[in-house]
PDB file of C-alpha atoms in Angstrom:
ATOM      1  CA  ASN G   1       5.863  -5.193  27.271  1.00  0.00           C
ATOM      2  CA  ASN G   2       8.669  -2.898  26.110  1.00  0.00           C
ATOM      3  CA  ASN G   3       9.544  -5.377  23.362  1.00  0.00           C
ATOM      4  CA  PRO G   4      11.934  -3.518  21.003  1.00  0.00           C
ATOM      5  CA  VAL G   5      10.986  -5.831  18.113  1.00  0.00           C
ATOM      6  CA  LEU G   6       7.305  -4.911  18.242  1.00  0.00           C
ATOM      7  CA  GLU G   7       5.903  -1.507  17.423  1.00  0.00           C
ATOM      8  CA  ALA G   8       2.163  -0.887  17.662  1.00  0.00           C
ATOM      9  CA  HIS G   9       0.215   2.037  16.228  1.00  0.00           C
ATOM     10  CA  PRO G  10      -3.483   2.868  15.897  1.00  0.00           C
ATOM     11  CA  THR G  11      -5.186   2.227  12.554  1.00  0.00           C
ATOM     12  CA  ASP G  12      -5.552   5.943  11.829  1.00  0.00           C
ATOM     13  CA  TYR G  13      -1.755   5.876  11.477  1.00  0.00           C
ATOM     14  CA  THR G  14      -1.134   2.429   9.937  1.00  0.00           C
ATOM     15  CA  ASN G  15      -3.970   2.709   7.425  1.00  0.00           C
ATOM     16  CA  HIS G  16      -3.428   6.328   6.445  1.00  0.00           C
ATOM     17  CA  PRO G  17      -2.908   6.368   2.649  1.00  0.00           C
ATOM     18  CA  PHE G  18       0.117   8.669   2.997  1.00  0.00           C
ATOM     19  CA  ASN G  19       1.836   6.211   5.334  1.00  0.00           C
ATOM     20  CA  VAL G  20       0.881   3.233   3.168  1.00  0.00           C
ATOM     21  CA  SER G  21       2.293   5.013   0.097  1.00  0.00           C
ATOM     22  CA  ARG G  22       5.667   5.501   1.781  1.00  0.00           C
ATOM     23  CA  ASN G  23       6.319   1.783   1.269  1.00  0.00           C
ATOM     24  CA  ASP G  24       7.774   1.276  -2.200  1.00  0.00           C
ATOM     25  CA  ASN G  25       6.214  -1.506  -4.275  1.00  0.00           C
ATOM     26  CA  MET G  26       3.184  -1.714  -1.988  1.00  0.00           C
ATOM     27  CA  ILE G  27       0.821  -4.364  -3.299  1.00  0.00           C
ATOM     28  CA  ALA G  28      -2.633  -4.022  -1.733  1.00  0.00           C
ATOM     29  CA  ILE G  29      -4.884  -6.992  -2.472  1.00  0.00           C
ATOM     30  CA  ASN G  30      -8.471  -6.478  -1.388  1.00  0.00           C
ATOM     31  CA  SER G  31     -11.562  -8.570  -1.989  1.00  0.00           C
ATOM     32  CA  ALA G  32     -15.027  -7.714  -3.226  1.00  0.00           C
ATOM     33  CA  ILE G  33     -18.479  -9.205  -3.106  1.00  0.00           C
ATOM     34  CA  GLU G  34     -19.279  -7.791  -6.532  1.00  0.00           C
ATOM     35  CA  VAL G  35     -17.855  -5.347  -9.065  1.00  0.00           C
ATOM     36  CA  ASP G  36     -20.048  -3.606 -11.602  1.00  0.00           C
ATOM     37  CA  ILE G  37     -19.042  -3.264 -15.247  1.00  0.00           C
ATOM     38  CA  THR G  38     -17.862   0.315 -14.707  1.00  0.00           C
ATOM     39  CA  GLY G  39     -15.535  -0.682 -11.856  1.00  0.00           C
ATOM     40  CA  GLN G  40     -17.501   0.197  -8.725  1.00  0.00           C
ATOM     41  CA  VAL G  41     -16.661  -2.197  -5.890  1.00  0.00           C
ATOM     42  CA  CYS G  42     -18.980  -3.464  -3.180  1.00  0.00           C
ATOM     43  CA  SER G  43     -17.105  -5.343  -0.473  1.00  0.00           C
ATOM     44  CA  ASP G  44     -19.269  -4.969   2.602  1.00  0.00           C
ATOM     45  CA  SER G  45     -22.848  -5.844   1.710  1.00  0.00           C
ATOM     46  CA  ILE G  46     -25.089  -8.050  -0.361  1.00  0.00           C
ATOM     47  CA  GLY G  47     -27.732  -5.551  -1.343  1.00  0.00           C
ATOM     48  CA  THR G  48     -29.016  -4.033   1.888  1.00  0.00           C
ATOM     49  CA  TYR G  49     -27.668  -6.912   4.015  1.00  0.00           C
ATOM     50  CA  ILE G  50     -24.445  -5.833   5.713  1.00  0.00           C
ATOM     51  CA  TYR G  51     -22.091  -8.782   5.324  1.00  0.00           C
ATOM     52  CA  SER G  52     -18.845  -7.400   6.747  1.00  0.00           C
ATOM     53  CA  GLY G  53     -16.917  -4.227   7.363  1.00  0.00           C
ATOM     54  CA  PHE G  54     -14.770  -2.638   4.699  1.00  0.00           C
ATOM     55  CA  GLY G  55     -11.786  -2.174   6.998  1.00  0.00           C
ATOM     56  CA  GLY G  56      -8.919  -0.334   5.388  1.00  0.00           C
ATOM     57  CA  GLN G  57      -9.754  -1.208   1.784  1.00  0.00           C
ATOM     58  CA  VAL G  58      -9.984   2.346   0.472  1.00  0.00           C
ATOM     59  CA  ASP G  59      -6.951   3.479   2.494  1.00  0.00           C
ATOM     60  CA  PHE G  60      -4.772   0.676   1.132  1.00  0.00           C
ATOM     61  CA  ILE G  61      -6.099   0.999  -2.436  1.00  0.00           C
ATOM     62  CA  ARG G  62      -5.229   4.703  -2.414  1.00  0.00           C
ATOM     63  CA  GLY G  63      -1.936   4.205  -0.594  1.00  0.00           C
ATOM     64  CA  ALA G  64      -0.760   1.482  -2.987  1.00  0.00           C
ATOM     65  CA  ALA G  65      -1.781   3.637  -5.964  1.00  0.00           C
ATOM     66  CA  HIS G  66       0.594   6.347  -4.733  1.00  0.00           C
ATOM     67  CA  SER G  67       3.390   3.983  -3.734  1.00  0.00           C
ATOM     68  CA  LYS G  68       6.422   3.945  -6.040  1.00  0.00           C
ATOM     69  CA  GLY G  69       5.887   0.711  -8.004  1.00  0.00           C
ATOM     70  CA  GLY G  70       2.708  -0.053  -6.045  1.00  0.00           C
ATOM     71  CA  LYS G  71      -0.349  -1.892  -7.298  1.00  0.00           C
ATOM     72  CA  PRO G  72      -3.864  -1.600  -5.847  1.00  0.00           C
ATOM     73  CA  ILE G  73      -5.710  -4.833  -6.653  1.00  0.00           C
ATOM     74  CA  ILE G  74      -9.301  -5.974  -6.216  1.00  0.00           C
ATOM     75  CA  ALA G  75      -9.363  -9.787  -6.382  1.00  0.00           C
ATOM     76  CA  LEU G  76     -12.437 -11.989  -6.474  1.00  0.00           C
ATOM     77  CA  HIS G  77     -13.794 -15.228  -7.890  1.00  0.00           C
ATOM     78  CA  SER G  78     -15.840 -14.497 -10.995  1.00  0.00           C
ATOM     79  CA  THR G  79     -18.884 -16.331  -9.629  1.00  0.00           C
ATOM     80  CA  ALA G  80     -20.699 -17.235  -6.427  1.00  0.00           C
ATOM     81  CA  LYS G  81     -23.233 -19.919  -5.483  1.00  0.00           C
ATOM     82  CA  ASN G  82     -21.383 -22.730  -7.282  1.00  0.00           C
ATOM     83  CA  GLY G  83     -21.049 -20.776 -10.513  1.00  0.00           C
ATOM     84  CA  GLU G  84     -24.700 -19.726 -10.711  1.00  0.00           C
ATOM     85  CA  VAL G  85     -24.201 -16.020  -9.957  1.00  0.00           C
ATOM     86  CA  SER G  86     -21.754 -13.653 -11.630  1.00  0.00           C
ATOM     87  CA  ARG G  87     -19.775 -11.377  -9.350  1.00  0.00           C
ATOM     88  CA  ILE G  88     -18.990  -9.071 -12.272  1.00  0.00           C
ATOM     89  CA  VAL G  89     -22.397  -7.453 -12.648  1.00  0.00           C
ATOM     90  CA  PRO G  90     -24.146  -4.799 -14.752  1.00  0.00           C
ATOM     91  CA  PHE G  91     -25.236  -2.943 -11.599  1.00  0.00           C
ATOM     92  CA  LEU G  92     -24.484  -3.410  -7.936  1.00  0.00           C
ATOM     93  CA  LYS G  93     -27.440  -4.883  -6.088  1.00  0.00           C
ATOM     94  CA  LYS G  94     -30.061  -2.398  -4.876  1.00  0.00           C
ATOM     95  CA  GLY G  95     -28.873  -1.009  -1.552  1.00  0.00           C
ATOM     96  CA  ALA G  96     -25.293  -2.251  -1.966  1.00  0.00           C
ATOM     97  CA  GLY G  97     -22.598   0.087  -0.749  1.00  0.00           C
ATOM     98  CA  VAL G  98     -19.898   1.383  -3.053  1.00  0.00           C
ATOM     99  CA  VAL G  99     -16.815   0.867  -0.919  1.00  0.00           C
ATOM    100  CA  THR G 100     -14.229   1.646  -3.592  1.00  0.00           C
ATOM    101  CA  THR G 101     -15.270   4.000  -6.374  1.00  0.00           C
ATOM    102  CA  ARG G 102     -14.438   3.347 -10.005  1.00  0.00           C
ATOM    103  CA  ALA G 103     -12.072   6.332  -9.855  1.00  0.00           C
ATOM    104  CA  ASP G 104      -9.871   4.447  -7.370  1.00  0.00           C
ATOM    105  CA  VAL G 105      -9.897   0.993  -8.983  1.00  0.00           C
ATOM    106  CA  LYS G 106      -6.793   0.176 -11.020  1.00  0.00           C
ATOM    107  CA  TYR G 107      -6.746  -3.650 -11.232  1.00  0.00           C
ATOM    108  CA  VAL G 108      -9.536  -6.214 -10.949  1.00  0.00           C
ATOM    109  CA  VAL G 109      -8.369  -9.826 -10.945  1.00  0.00           C
ATOM    110  CA  THR G 110     -10.423 -13.001 -11.350  1.00  0.00           C
ATOM    111  CA  GLU G 111      -9.471 -16.527 -12.380  1.00  0.00           C
ATOM    112  CA  TYR G 112     -10.031 -15.332 -15.972  1.00  0.00           C
ATOM    113  CA  GLY G 113      -7.373 -12.649 -15.942  1.00  0.00           C
ATOM    114  CA  ILE G 114      -6.560  -9.077 -15.058  1.00  0.00           C
ATOM    115  CA  ALA G 115      -8.636  -6.035 -15.961  1.00  0.00           C
ATOM    116  CA  TYR G 116      -6.383  -2.971 -15.915  1.00  0.00           C
ATOM    117  CA  LEU G 117      -8.711   0.013 -15.574  1.00  0.00           C
ATOM    118  CA  HIS G 118      -6.445   2.957 -14.816  1.00  0.00           C
ATOM    119  CA  GLY G 119      -6.921   5.819 -17.262  1.00  0.00           C
ATOM    120  CA  LYS G 120      -9.562   3.990 -19.299  1.00  0.00           C
ATOM    121  CA  ASN G 121     -12.892   5.432 -20.348  1.00  0.00           C
ATOM    122  CA  LEU G 122     -16.175   3.732 -19.438  1.00  0.00           C
ATOM    123  CA  GLN G 123     -16.326   1.692 -22.649  1.00  0.00           C
ATOM    124  CA  GLU G 124     -12.757   0.429 -22.217  1.00  0.00           C
ATOM    125  CA  ARG G 125     -13.389  -0.364 -18.547  1.00  0.00           C
ATOM    126  CA  THR G 126     -16.576  -2.236 -19.421  1.00  0.00           C
ATOM    127  CA  ILE G 127     -14.785  -4.356 -22.020  1.00  0.00           C
ATOM    128  CA  ALA G 128     -11.913  -5.124 -19.635  1.00  0.00           C
ATOM    129  CA  LEU G 129     -14.278  -6.181 -16.846  1.00  0.00           C
ATOM    130  CA  ILE G 130     -16.473  -8.316 -19.103  1.00  0.00           C
ATOM    131  CA  ASN G 131     -13.291 -10.058 -20.273  1.00  0.00           C
ATOM    132  CA  VAL G 132     -12.513 -11.215 -16.706  1.00  0.00           C
ATOM    133  CA  ALA G 133     -16.093 -12.325 -16.004  1.00  0.00           C
ATOM    134  CA  ASN G 134     -17.032 -15.983 -16.252  1.00  0.00           C
ATOM    135  CA  PRO G 135     -17.607 -16.721 -19.990  1.00  0.00           C
ATOM    136  CA  LYS G 136     -21.103 -18.060 -19.296  1.00  0.00           C
ATOM    137  CA  PHE G 137     -22.196 -14.573 -18.144  1.00  0.00           C
ATOM    138  CA  ARG G 138     -20.426 -12.478 -20.781  1.00  0.00           C
ATOM    139  CA  PRO G 139     -23.275 -12.409 -23.353  1.00  0.00           C
ATOM    140  CA  ASP G 140     -25.711 -11.035 -20.757  1.00  0.00           C
ATOM    141  CA  LEU G 141     -23.143  -8.509 -19.525  1.00  0.00           C
ATOM    142  CA  ILE G 142     -22.567  -7.328 -23.106  1.00  0.00           C
ATOM    143  CA  LYS G 143     -26.330  -6.994 -23.651  1.00  0.00           C
ATOM    144  CA  GLU G 144     -26.727  -4.973 -20.441  1.00  0.00           C
ATOM    145  CA  ALA G 145     -23.723  -2.789 -21.320  1.00  0.00           C
ATOM    146  CA  LYS G 146     -25.158  -2.028 -24.756  1.00  0.00           C
ATOM    147  CA  GLY G 147     -28.502  -1.181 -23.173  1.00  0.00           C
ATOM    148  CA  ARG G 148     -26.724   1.369 -20.975  1.00  0.00           C
ATOM    149  CA  TYR G 149     -24.743   2.749 -23.950  1.00  0.00           C
ATOM    150  CA  LEU G 150     -21.478   1.621 -22.376  1.00  0.00           C
ATOM    151  CA  LEU G 151     -20.708  -0.401 -25.512  1.00  0.00           C
ATOM    152  CA  ARG G 152     -21.451   0.475 -29.107  1.00  0.00           C
TER     153      ARG G 152
END
């Protein structure tokens, strides 16, 4: 329509991490279906069942991480199914896709707080993620983490 106020670009431009990072203080808030205790994020499937697409999650997570003052955030409720299922889990469900790897995850936010994971080792990440899980599931998460030698 030749509208000078509107500028449209394809997603390979708008979602490119380099272009995202050029915006100072970029805050990228993305959701997840579940996050394992090492920080791997599944946001597109429930096990082998494809629930949604992952869109530009990885692009915006990486772009915000490189933005001056930026913050890449994964935000989710700590539980599903009326509090009966933890969304912070020892392992992603069998067949679940890892959309955002633990290497890219900096912040995970639930109603119980913020887990800052950047630069932390697996034990520190595990502790931070268990601390933002629903308290009712923390003992089982700790037991699973110890069984995997993620906690001493």
